Amino acid sequence: MSRIASILIPMPLPEAFDYAEPEGMGLAAGDHVAVPLGPRLVRGVVVELRAAIGGNRPLKPVAERLDDPPMPPGTLEFVQWAARYAVDTPGQPLAIALRGARAPKPRPVRVAVVTGAAPSRPTAARSRVLAAAASVLPPAELARAAGVSSGVVKGLLADGVLRLEEVISEAAFGAPDPSLQGEVLNASQVAAANVLADMVRSGGFNVALLDGVTGSGKTEVYLEAAAAALAADPDAQVLILLPEIALTQAVIARVAVRFGAQPGEWHSDVAPPARRRVFDAVATGRCRIVVGARSALFLPFRKLALIIVDEEHDTSFKQEQGFIYQGRDLAVARGRIEGAGVILASATPSLETLRNAEQGRYRWLKLSARHGTARLPDIDLIDLRETPPDVGRWLSPPLRQAMAETWARGEQSLLFLNRRGYAPLVLCKACGERMTAPDTDSWLVEHRYTGRLVCHLTGFSMPKPSACPHCGAKDSLVSIGPGVERVEEEARELFPDARISVFSSDTIFDAREARRLIESMAAGEIDILVATQAAAKGHNFPKLTLVGVVDADLGLRGGDLRAAERTYQLLAQATGRAGRRDRPGRALLQTYAPEHSVMQALRAQDRDAFVAAEMSEREMAGLPPFGRLAAVIASGPDGAQLEVFVRLMAEAAPNTPGVEVYGPADAPLGLIRGRRRKRFLVRADRAVDLSAYMAAWRARVRPPGAIRVVIDIDPYSFL
Ligand code: ADP
């Protein structure tokens, strides 16, 4: 009997499309296929097969079954679940899940292999080549390894002693060895590791919060849980998610040492052929440990036994563009679908996770002290109203003095400022014009390294003009406020002999460079590091004893739902870099609001008090984690048309108990790339299925072609 194949296509289509299965193709769910869509053939994945019942209209046939490892059932279910949760089309998460399959296969390389024939003319150089040929290398590399000229290798090829063979290089996903010894754990680490290992060994879906102060050894502990998972089942796979590429590099190195094998690496900076190799090796089960960024959640794991989300509170887990999702929440969802263990690790867990732990839904494991003799740093506030920096400078006298003392002791300082570039605003002192990106409500940020003004929102950039584009005044543009490049300039003036580096996403372009900088900081080759959040989390720098936070109030401005929580987390992380092993550390926070509850909690290192106060405010307002939020962002080129549409949309909002709809209102970023933007905010009680509500609302409106409606479940940005 002929069958109908439902095919999911990685495009924004509302549902899977039906095709006829050609006789004898023998499709199964998860198979990759090529199907006709309009005039083209596109890749898709079989979600379901059912018997064709007579009388159906004729369907186009599946064109071809592709030679890729099928998408495992768990991955397929996860993709569909994620789409429903995010109120988006299933093609969006599917596109992420197929990124690896669509990357080009690594090209075969020609390597020299020994044929066994005896050389006609044995020489010392030829023997060296034959010895080196045991490791099967391309001819040029073989000559280099043997320390001979390429002519010697060519001679052996001509002689028939060596022969060329094409191979696909298999990345070194050696089998991890969980029986290798990790560090000897201290008593509280052992206690936590045992609970996690038992959880993993007993199998099934369970979530644990590994809550430990910075430097307490959370990584050591979760690697033990990974070892337990790998040892319990020879096919088990482990996924470790991290919020920053720089952090993936550090963890990859630790995994390689702990298990004697290189893990799969997955993030935006992995080149397509390497991506393809990881994808295939995960799908076939050869790659058993993946260390990556949030999109690694969509890899086709065959037997995912454990997911670790390190720095689980980090807002970088929220993807804001394209398919909008919170990676930490999807990690828990994937764990449930796969029947896998999930470990959320942090020194400053999100309120959502803490609430789940308090309610007993997650196991809660605590590491309350740093490993060994290391102590947490002393934290002091510098009141900028009392000891301001000089005019046009950003480092106050007490911070400068602490830096001088640190430098004199031969120790390192970290200056933390979460702002890229040289200055966040450029304005004309003649006419007051603020430089903004064209058709966008966002200031242009000055970058001195490149001499350009850059819009961090749209990527627009232009050379810094010599005259004001508005009034034409010459040399009238002034830089307002500091970014990391400007703080670096000041540090160089103060410490001309110090070795100073900047770490931000503008100065560090790829994973290798990030790794190099982190390593040279760890090796003590940098005296002062000026860094944005990209370098201020998770790393261990043994000689770093002073952290100076240049503008502790920065994140509190704008005041969205999570401003206080995020500021607390970020500054606790940044200050937590100070002091390791035998060297006590110190952190200084420059603030204009030393009385603010966040500053007081940081100074007293009293997370519990801060969390309790923040929780009770959220509870009173019914905000997450006590209620749910969703945002709608509607945008279009024509303000009047947008206005009419959002009014209609407001009227169409379903009336449901426990749901409140606020808006429409102008978005704070009211104009981006020429598109006007309006927002709604929806608050719902926890018992409400907010995704279903939003889907129902969306189904009631039909935006005109020029208008785009984006739904953001659990928004982190309110701009
Ligand atoms: P966290 O992830 O909690 O910040 P890490 O696991 O990175 O902590 O540990 C902090 C530092 O202490 C690292 O350099 C780590 O190697 C070291 N460390 C932690 N636990 C131990 C241990 N039991 N034995 C030796 N070194 C340890």
XYZ file of C-alpha atoms and ligand atoms in Angstrom:
746
model
C 0.000 0.000 0.000
C 1.329 3.451 -0.813
C 2.082 5.821 2.032
C 1.984 9.543 2.708
C 5.098 11.099 4.199
C 4.733 14.244 6.297
C 7.843 16.315 5.739
C 9.094 19.141 7.917
C 10.982 21.744 5.921
C 13.465 24.193 7.490
C 11.545 27.279 6.387
C 8.947 29.457 8.084
C 5.981 27.325 6.996
C 3.095 26.731 9.393
C 3.263 22.922 9.383
C 4.705 19.764 7.852
C 3.774 19.170 4.187
C 2.489 15.893 2.767
C 4.252 14.062 -0.067
C 3.771 10.636 -1.605
C 6.372 8.036 -0.774
C 7.559 6.466 -4.038
C 7.217 2.687 -4.207
C 10.126 0.937 -2.490
C 11.756 4.005 -0.965
C 11.189 2.549 2.504
C 11.183 5.816 4.408
C 11.191 6.043 8.187
C 10.583 8.949 10.559
C 13.730 11.054 10.904
C 15.014 10.346 7.392
C 16.470 13.301 5.520
C 14.861 13.719 2.104
C 14.776 16.096 -0.849
C 11.292 17.237 -1.825
C 9.972 19.602 -4.495
C 8.765 22.960 -3.175
C 7.673 25.265 -5.962
C 10.330 25.080 -8.631
C 13.062 23.897 -6.248
C 14.181 20.800 -4.445
C 14.612 21.413 -0.720
C 15.855 19.383 2.198
C 13.353 18.133 4.724
C 12.929 15.568 7.470
C 10.237 12.881 7.627
C 8.102 13.395 10.736
C 5.432 10.815 10.112
C 4.275 8.142 7.644
C 0.695 7.033 7.241
C -1.276 4.882 4.863
C -2.769 6.717 1.898
C -6.514 6.318 1.866
C -8.107 6.410 -1.564
C -9.680 9.616 -2.827
C -6.915 11.957 -1.702
C -5.768 14.534 -4.174
C -2.555 13.416 -5.840
C 0.549 14.435 -3.910
C 3.970 15.241 -5.301
C 6.388 12.422 -4.611
C 9.461 12.628 -2.384
C 12.341 13.159 -4.826
C 15.139 11.441 -3.004
C 16.202 9.993 0.291
C 19.437 11.686 1.419
C 22.383 9.875 2.731
C 22.530 11.517 6.177
C 22.130 9.777 9.513
C 18.391 10.009 10.382
C 17.298 12.576 12.925
C 16.748 10.638 16.181
C 13.173 10.633 17.568
C 14.165 12.734 20.602
C 15.643 15.454 18.419
C 12.582 15.502 16.182
C 10.227 15.730 19.126
C 12.374 18.449 20.696
C 12.304 20.563 17.539
C 8.514 20.388 17.405
C 8.143 21.060 21.106
C 10.455 24.094 20.894
C 8.424 25.569 18.048
C 5.195 25.219 19.949
C 6.730 26.709 23.087
C 8.184 29.689 21.225
C 4.974 30.174 19.177
C 6.969 29.917 15.983
C 6.908 27.687 12.913
C 8.628 24.299 13.340
C 10.835 25.133 10.347
C 12.735 27.695 12.439
C 14.149 25.326 15.075
C 14.518 22.678 12.378
C 16.782 25.056 10.453
C 19.008 25.267 13.526
C 18.953 21.485 13.902
C 20.007 21.051 10.272
C 22.852 23.573 10.309
C 25.374 20.778 10.567
C 23.731 18.652 7.868
C 23.796 21.564 5.452
C 27.468 22.345 6.027
C 29.746 20.952 3.322
C 31.314 17.589 4.048
C 35.017 17.854 4.844
C 37.015 17.340 1.659
C 39.037 14.160 1.400
C 42.776 14.638 1.787
C 45.481 12.621 0.036
C 47.785 10.864 2.422
C 50.887 8.741 1.837
C 50.603 5.114 2.952
C 53.314 2.494 3.026
C 52.792 -0.257 0.399
C 55.215 -2.773 1.902
C 57.471 -2.777 -1.178
C 61.179 -2.456 -0.375
C 62.869 0.779 -1.530
C 65.192 0.234 -4.509
C 67.765 2.542 -2.956
C 67.633 2.695 0.870
C 69.061 5.888 2.394
C 68.939 7.378 5.876
C 66.507 10.082 4.675
C 64.236 7.458 3.108
C 64.225 5.393 6.330
C 63.245 8.478 8.302
C 60.310 9.018 5.929
C 59.184 5.415 6.263
C 59.321 5.674 10.052
C 57.288 8.905 10.005
C 54.792 7.429 7.506
C 53.364 5.297 10.317
C 51.193 8.292 11.270
C 49.619 8.522 7.749
C 50.190 12.138 6.647
C 49.813 14.157 3.455
C 53.143 14.135 1.508
C 54.195 17.682 2.434
C 53.557 17.090 6.138
C 55.312 13.752 5.943
C 58.453 15.405 4.534
C 58.284 17.985 7.315
C 57.808 15.346 10.023
C 60.788 13.369 8.732
C 62.895 16.513 8.294
C 63.589 15.807 4.607
C 62.919 17.670 1.368
C 59.707 16.920 -0.519
C 61.854 15.303 -3.228
C 62.590 12.341 -0.946
C 58.874 11.631 -0.484
C 58.251 12.035 -4.219
C 61.052 9.550 -4.908
C 59.457 6.976 -2.612
C 56.096 7.493 -4.303
C 57.703 7.022 -7.730
C 59.437 3.930 -6.398
C 56.105 2.381 -5.307
C 57.206 2.260 -1.666
C 54.553 4.829 -0.778
C 51.156 5.232 -2.408
C 48.609 8.080 -2.204
C 45.190 7.358 -0.793
C 42.186 9.652 -0.330
C 40.731 9.738 3.148
C 38.177 11.873 4.947
C 39.948 13.142 7.991
C 38.061 12.059 11.088
C 38.283 14.626 13.825
C 39.906 13.225 16.879
C 36.773 12.336 18.827
C 38.677 9.600 20.581
C 36.666 7.521 23.020
C 36.582 9.431 26.308
C 37.992 7.473 29.210
C 35.876 8.124 32.326
C 38.219 6.062 34.473
C 41.041 8.603 34.242
C 41.575 10.344 37.570
C 40.237 13.874 37.986
C 41.413 16.203 40.738
C 41.134 14.839 44.265
C 37.893 16.402 45.452
C 37.415 18.019 48.841
C 34.679 16.833 51.189
C 31.877 19.109 50.006
C 32.789 18.500 46.364
C 32.672 14.741 46.973
C 29.249 15.048 48.583
C 27.857 17.002 45.625
C 29.561 14.802 43.030
C 28.134 11.655 44.650
C 24.578 12.934 44.552
C 24.973 13.967 40.905
C 26.624 10.693 39.922
C 23.801 8.732 41.595
C 21.232 10.874 39.838
C 22.876 10.211 36.484
C 23.378 6.498 37.112
C 19.785 5.955 38.183
C 18.767 7.403 34.799
C 15.639 9.280 33.837
C 14.807 12.964 33.811
C 16.041 14.851 36.858
C 17.262 18.392 37.294
C 19.862 19.513 39.824
C 21.086 22.982 40.679
C 24.814 23.023 41.438
C 25.010 26.220 43.428
C 28.569 27.109 44.375
C 30.509 30.308 44.926
C 33.031 31.333 42.260
C 36.099 29.094 42.459
C 34.373 26.389 44.523
C 35.090 23.728 41.911
C 31.722 23.386 40.159
C 33.470 22.363 36.965
C 35.414 19.622 38.735
C 32.172 18.379 40.269
C 30.097 18.321 37.102
C 32.902 16.572 35.230
C 32.513 13.753 37.786
C 28.821 13.546 36.918
C 29.795 13.422 33.235
C 32.247 10.626 34.038
C 29.469 8.685 35.776
C 27.186 9.073 32.742
C 29.881 7.959 30.299
C 30.875 5.011 32.481
C 27.314 3.816 33.071
C 26.555 3.284 29.388
C 29.101 2.918 26.566
C 26.760 4.804 24.199
C 25.801 7.641 26.538
C 26.431 11.191 25.373
C 27.006 14.337 27.425
C 26.353 17.932 26.413
C 28.023 20.863 28.216
C 26.554 24.278 27.363
C 28.356 27.547 28.049
C 27.315 31.144 27.449
C 30.516 32.464 25.846
C 32.912 31.157 23.233
C 35.847 32.122 25.480
C 34.444 29.863 28.192
C 33.911 26.944 25.803
C 37.628 27.092 25.056
C 38.588 26.789 28.708
C 36.159 23.931 29.345
C 37.208 22.046 26.204
C 40.770 22.054 27.520
C 39.631 20.711 30.901
C 37.444 18.011 29.326
C 40.325 16.897 27.104
C 42.558 16.459 30.152
C 39.894 14.801 32.294
C 38.793 12.237 29.692
C 41.880 11.974 27.490
C 39.863 12.793 24.355
C 38.923 15.924 22.480
C 35.192 16.754 22.813
C 33.085 18.017 19.911
C 33.085 21.807 19.746
C 29.940 23.627 18.621
C 29.414 27.371 18.311
C 29.097 30.047 15.653
C 32.843 30.262 15.169
C 33.307 26.600 14.184
C 34.086 26.383 10.457
C 31.482 24.585 8.300
C 33.491 21.401 7.544
C 34.366 20.968 11.233
C 30.728 21.602 12.065
C 29.719 18.886 9.672
C 32.148 16.466 11.300
C 30.728 17.137 14.760
C 27.168 16.823 13.452
C 27.831 13.460 11.815
C 29.806 12.148 14.775
C 27.058 13.148 17.225
C 24.417 11.527 15.012
C 26.326 8.263 14.749
C 27.246 8.318 18.434
C 31.001 8.477 17.832
C 31.231 11.864 19.507
C 30.206 11.358 23.127
C 30.937 14.765 24.647
C 29.964 18.078 23.090
C 31.009 21.434 24.543
C 29.170 24.289 22.939
C 26.924 27.303 22.850
C 23.124 27.182 23.113
C 22.519 25.952 19.543
C 24.302 22.681 20.435
C 20.979 21.737 22.064
C 19.627 21.047 18.585
C 22.292 18.478 17.659
C 21.019 14.978 16.758
C 22.121 13.160 19.920
C 21.421 9.443 19.804
C 21.606 8.815 23.489
C 21.805 11.992 25.466
C 22.253 11.053 29.110
C 23.300 14.338 30.699
C 23.044 18.045 29.872
C 25.107 20.520 31.876
C 24.269 24.209 31.637
C 27.201 26.108 33.120
C 26.617 29.710 34.263
C 22.923 28.899 33.909
C 21.880 32.418 34.978
C 23.664 33.982 32.024
C 21.415 36.008 29.755
C 23.513 34.984 26.739
C 21.510 31.748 26.793
C 18.601 33.758 25.492
C 18.604 33.897 21.721
C 16.940 37.126 20.633
C 17.100 36.948 16.848
C 15.455 34.608 14.379
C 14.116 31.714 16.430
C 13.727 33.248 19.889
C 14.418 30.890 22.774
C 15.920 30.617 26.238
C 18.627 27.951 25.989
C 18.525 27.033 29.668
C 14.799 26.383 29.593
C 15.072 24.393 26.388
C 17.893 22.358 27.963
C 15.488 21.279 30.691
C 12.846 20.508 28.050
C 15.277 18.432 26.029
C 16.328 16.601 29.188
C 12.672 15.727 29.842
C 12.132 14.509 26.281
C 15.317 12.415 26.326
C 14.861 11.135 29.883
C 18.255 12.644 30.698
C 19.763 14.302 33.737
C 20.206 18.084 33.712
C 22.699 20.001 35.863
C 22.358 23.774 36.116
C 25.546 25.286 37.559
C 26.055 28.824 38.819
C 27.420 30.978 41.611
C 24.466 33.314 41.153
C 21.520 31.208 39.937
C 18.606 32.853 38.176
C 15.552 33.536 40.302
C 13.628 31.074 38.117
C 16.028 28.266 38.965
C 16.267 29.219 42.636
C 12.488 29.128 42.846
C 12.412 25.647 41.322
C 15.065 24.541 43.810
C 13.219 26.094 46.760
C 10.037 24.324 45.702
C 11.841 20.998 45.530
C 11.385 20.556 41.772
C 15.168 20.609 41.376
C 17.733 19.010 43.663
C 19.826 21.702 45.269
C 23.527 21.096 45.880
C 25.651 23.772 47.474
C 29.374 24.452 47.552
C 29.764 27.312 49.953
C 33.539 27.801 50.039
C 36.321 28.212 47.536
C 38.496 25.188 47.024
C 41.577 24.869 49.245
C 42.896 27.926 50.986
C 41.427 30.408 48.518
C 39.056 32.962 50.026
C 36.399 35.079 48.403
C 37.596 38.620 47.710
C 36.835 41.577 49.964
C 34.432 43.900 48.204
C 34.395 47.653 48.805
C 32.295 50.401 47.304
C 33.838 53.601 46.002
C 31.346 56.458 46.301
C 31.988 58.506 43.168
C 30.210 61.488 44.706
C 32.936 61.664 47.348
C 36.009 60.633 45.370
C 35.260 61.380 41.714
C 37.748 60.775 38.939
C 39.368 63.819 37.290
C 37.269 65.514 34.613
C 37.247 63.410 31.452
C 38.702 60.437 33.346
C 36.966 57.323 34.679
C 39.213 55.817 37.345
C 38.789 57.331 40.806
C 41.745 57.997 43.137
C 41.062 54.971 45.407
C 40.903 52.626 42.416
C 44.061 54.103 40.906
C 45.859 53.649 44.199
C 44.745 50.025 44.515
C 45.954 49.403 40.957
C 49.331 50.947 41.785
C 49.704 48.717 44.861
C 48.708 45.623 42.887
C 51.179 46.463 40.128
C 53.929 47.049 42.722
C 53.312 43.560 44.139
C 53.639 42.059 40.666
C 49.978 41.010 40.626
C 47.246 41.498 38.043
C 44.276 43.847 37.853
C 41.074 43.476 35.869
C 39.085 46.580 34.986
C 35.539 45.602 34.169
C 33.272 47.765 32.046
C 30.442 46.233 30.131
C 30.662 48.636 27.248
C 32.394 48.037 23.962
C 34.314 50.626 21.963
C 35.775 53.982 22.993
C 32.754 56.123 23.793
C 29.036 55.255 23.796
C 27.988 58.635 22.414
C 29.416 61.212 20.028
C 27.824 64.639 19.956
C 28.438 67.985 18.300
C 29.397 70.677 20.780
C 28.293 73.341 18.287
C 24.713 72.218 17.622
C 24.147 69.449 20.182
C 23.340 66.825 17.524
C 23.790 63.244 18.739
C 25.186 60.915 16.137
C 22.747 58.094 15.411
C 22.534 55.340 12.835
C 20.404 56.140 9.768
C 16.713 55.390 10.337
C 17.464 53.920 13.750
C 16.925 55.174 17.311
C 20.313 54.192 18.579
C 23.506 56.118 19.247
C 26.589 55.452 17.244
C 29.439 54.129 19.367
C 32.911 55.437 18.676
C 35.610 52.825 18.075
C 39.132 54.256 18.079
C 40.878 51.064 17.005
C 39.054 51.192 13.724
C 38.390 54.964 13.630
C 34.708 54.295 12.980
C 31.332 55.052 14.464
C 29.359 51.831 14.846
C 25.718 50.995 15.547
C 25.769 47.960 17.855
C 22.151 47.239 17.032
C 22.199 47.110 13.254
C 25.907 46.767 12.501
C 25.898 50.017 10.485
C 29.274 51.791 10.585
C 30.943 54.861 9.081
C 34.299 56.607 9.398
C 34.232 59.301 12.086
C 33.559 62.534 10.149
C 35.787 65.581 10.659
C 32.817 67.946 10.582
C 29.329 67.646 12.089
C 27.027 66.164 9.429
C 24.170 68.235 10.862
C 25.558 71.805 11.160
C 28.844 71.414 9.309
C 30.978 72.754 12.210
C 34.594 71.549 11.930
C 36.223 69.487 14.701
C 33.152 69.871 16.861
C 32.409 66.201 17.590
C 33.173 65.151 21.135
C 33.210 61.692 22.677
C 30.967 61.297 25.691
C 31.381 58.584 28.318
C 33.716 55.637 28.501
C 33.961 52.302 26.723
C 36.712 49.733 27.308
C 39.028 51.346 24.747
C 38.905 54.645 26.600
C 39.586 53.015 29.948
C 42.544 51.253 28.343
C 43.851 54.647 27.189
C 43.621 55.983 30.732
C 45.309 52.885 32.189
C 48.173 53.302 29.723
C 48.651 56.909 30.789
C 48.693 55.882 34.452
C 50.903 52.807 34.010
C 53.022 53.344 30.903
C 55.238 50.343 31.660
C 52.447 47.863 32.372
C 51.376 45.203 29.901
C 47.784 46.100 29.140
C 45.231 44.273 26.978
C 41.594 44.744 26.082
C 39.142 41.887 25.858
C 35.891 42.637 24.111
C 34.056 41.197 21.145
C 35.584 43.935 18.957
C 39.166 43.120 19.842
C 38.845 39.335 19.998
C 37.443 37.969 16.799
C 37.573 34.230 17.133
C 37.815 31.327 19.515
C 41.534 30.854 19.011
C 42.338 34.445 19.847
C 40.086 34.307 22.892
C 41.893 31.222 24.084
C 45.288 32.813 23.556
C 44.384 35.917 25.523
C 42.844 33.923 28.380
C 45.946 31.729 28.511
C 48.330 34.657 28.560
C 46.286 36.291 31.320
C 46.344 33.020 33.281
C 50.114 32.770 32.740
C 50.624 36.255 34.188
C 51.772 37.834 30.915
C 49.267 40.678 31.226
C 49.333 43.174 34.093
C 46.062 44.961 33.470
C 43.160 43.489 31.534
C 40.337 45.803 30.534
C 37.335 43.636 29.773
C 33.656 43.510 28.985
C 31.612 40.585 30.215
C 33.205 38.374 27.548
C 36.217 37.832 29.849
C 34.738 38.538 33.224
C 33.079 35.187 33.848
C 34.164 31.737 34.818
C 37.902 32.005 34.278
C 40.587 31.276 36.833
C 43.481 33.720 36.836
C 45.822 32.767 39.702
C 47.656 36.113 39.861
C 44.605 38.333 39.544
C 44.054 40.029 42.885
C 42.221 43.239 42.020
C 38.973 43.689 40.138
C 37.860 47.272 39.545
C 34.308 47.764 38.298
C 34.414 51.051 36.397
C 30.666 51.724 36.324
C 28.762 49.471 38.698
C 25.506 51.370 38.056
C 25.531 50.780 34.309
C 23.139 47.823 34.243
C 20.687 49.423 36.662
C 19.810 52.220 34.284
C 16.901 51.501 32.037
C 15.499 49.431 34.887
C 13.799 46.472 33.221
C 12.446 43.483 35.105
C 15.824 41.834 35.574
C 18.051 44.940 35.910
C 18.858 44.388 39.579
C 19.204 40.616 39.243
C 21.428 40.907 36.202
C 23.624 43.575 37.772
C 24.048 41.453 40.871
C 24.963 38.376 38.833
C 27.345 40.160 36.511
C 29.187 42.009 39.266
C 29.342 38.950 41.522
C 30.885 37.069 38.588
C 33.319 39.855 37.728
C 34.420 40.451 41.316
C 34.633 36.677 41.756
C 37.638 36.636 39.417
C 39.785 38.195 42.157
C 41.910 36.041 44.443
C 42.786 32.406 43.981
C 44.912 29.909 45.924
C 47.266 31.700 48.294
C 46.574 35.253 47.131
C 43.639 37.058 48.699
C 41.706 39.264 46.315
C 39.958 42.564 46.466
C 37.206 44.126 44.393
C 36.305 47.807 44.181
C 32.978 48.951 42.755
C 32.716 52.539 41.528
C 29.139 53.711 42.073
C 27.013 56.829 42.438
C 24.437 54.831 44.403
C 26.271 53.001 47.182
C 23.019 52.758 49.156
C 21.288 50.739 46.391
C 20.265 47.265 47.548
C 22.361 45.612 44.820
C 25.540 47.435 45.921
C 24.861 46.682 49.576
C 24.273 42.987 48.848
C 27.467 42.784 46.807
C 29.506 44.498 49.490
C 28.156 42.270 52.244
C 28.301 39.236 49.909
C 24.791 38.507 51.072
C 23.145 36.797 48.141
C 20.356 35.347 50.229
C 19.178 38.741 51.430
C 19.247 40.119 47.907
C 17.373 37.146 46.499
C 14.749 37.241 49.248
C 14.057 40.945 48.647
C 13.941 40.531 44.882
C 11.695 37.456 45.117
C 9.164 39.232 47.282
C 8.978 42.166 44.861
C 8.434 39.830 41.951
C 5.838 37.854 43.872
C 3.833 40.964 44.680
C 3.856 42.007 41.029
C 3.182 38.489 39.733
C 6.328 38.648 37.635
C 8.631 35.717 36.787
C 9.261 33.326 38.436
C 5.798 33.865 40.014
C 4.044 34.643 36.749
C 4.797 34.396 33.069
C 5.575 37.105 30.532
C 5.464 37.322 26.774
C 6.104 40.234 24.458
C 4.783 41.056 21.027
C 6.871 43.289 18.801
C 5.119 44.553 15.693
C 7.134 46.529 13.168
C 6.588 48.082 9.791
C 7.868 50.845 7.524
C 4.681 52.911 7.683
C 3.858 54.340 11.118
C 0.171 54.996 10.336
C -0.407 51.500 8.979
C 1.363 50.022 12.010
C -0.809 52.083 14.341
C -3.991 50.752 12.712
C -2.717 47.189 12.847
C -1.707 47.228 16.520
C -5.121 48.669 17.441
C -6.787 45.763 15.656
C -4.411 43.408 17.333
C -5.256 44.831 20.761
C -8.961 44.270 20.076
C -8.289 40.712 18.985
C -6.548 39.721 22.234
C -8.484 36.776 23.714
C -10.093 37.504 27.033
C -8.745 34.841 29.379
C -8.784 34.831 33.190
C -5.292 35.196 34.638
C -3.938 37.001 31.568
C -3.356 40.748 31.287
C -2.361 42.465 28.061
C -0.543 45.810 28.252
C -0.080 47.983 25.196
C 0.332 48.707 22.407
C 3.075 51.190 23.271
C 5.949 52.672 21.293
C 8.983 50.470 21.786
C 11.877 52.282 23.512
C 13.781 51.586 20.301
C 10.976 53.017 18.218
C 12.797 52.903 14.901
C 15.267 50.329 13.599
C 16.478 50.308 10.000
C 13.558 52.480 8.982
C 10.961 50.232 10.614
C 8.692 51.656 13.318
C 8.241 49.378 16.322
C 5.394 48.863 18.776
C 5.213 46.466 21.697
C 2.692 44.601 23.808
C 3.549 42.979 27.112
C 1.468 40.056 28.347
C 1.498 38.883 31.938
C -0.069 35.599 32.924
C -0.478 33.521 36.046
C 1.783 30.506 36.209
C -1.101 28.109 35.645
C -1.837 29.629 32.215
C -0.403 27.981 29.091
C 0.961 31.243 27.765
C 2.279 29.727 24.525
C -1.209 28.459 23.698
C -2.697 31.849 24.539
C -0.237 33.660 22.284
C -0.777 31.195 19.453
C -4.542 31.707 19.696
C -4.108 35.479 19.651
C -1.806 35.390 16.699
C -4.221 33.177 14.758
C -6.883 35.886 15.067
C -4.908 38.567 13.241
C -3.540 38.699 9.752
C -0.805 41.319 9.495
C -0.552 43.139 6.137
C 2.493 42.078 4.112
C 4.794 44.889 5.255
C 4.157 44.297 8.950
C 6.064 41.734 10.931
C 4.870 40.322 14.241
C 7.387 38.669 16.533
C 6.402 36.845 19.703
C 8.939 36.626 22.484
C 8.063 34.170 25.239
C 9.778 35.113 28.508
C 11.373 38.294 27.135
C 14.749 39.450 28.447
C 14.899 42.579 26.341
C 12.200 45.190 26.646
C 13.616 47.554 24.018
P 34.003 27.076 39.558
O 33.536 26.404 38.289
O 33.145 26.767 40.743
O 34.311 28.532 39.451
P 36.397 25.549 39.083
O 35.924 24.145 38.935
O 36.765 26.289 37.867
O 35.365 26.392 39.939
O 37.597 25.547 40.115
C 38.309 26.710 40.453
C 39.788 26.416 40.477
O 40.090 25.564 41.571
C 40.278 25.717 39.234
O 41.577 26.152 38.934
C 40.273 24.261 39.642
O 41.168 23.501 38.878
C 40.656 24.348 41.103
N 40.081 23.259 41.845
C 38.792 23.114 42.197
N 38.604 21.978 42.881
C 39.810 21.391 42.981
C 40.280 20.192 43.579
N 39.454 19.362 44.235
N 41.591 19.926 43.509
C 42.433 20.761 42.859
N 42.061 21.910 42.258
C 40.754 22.220 42.319
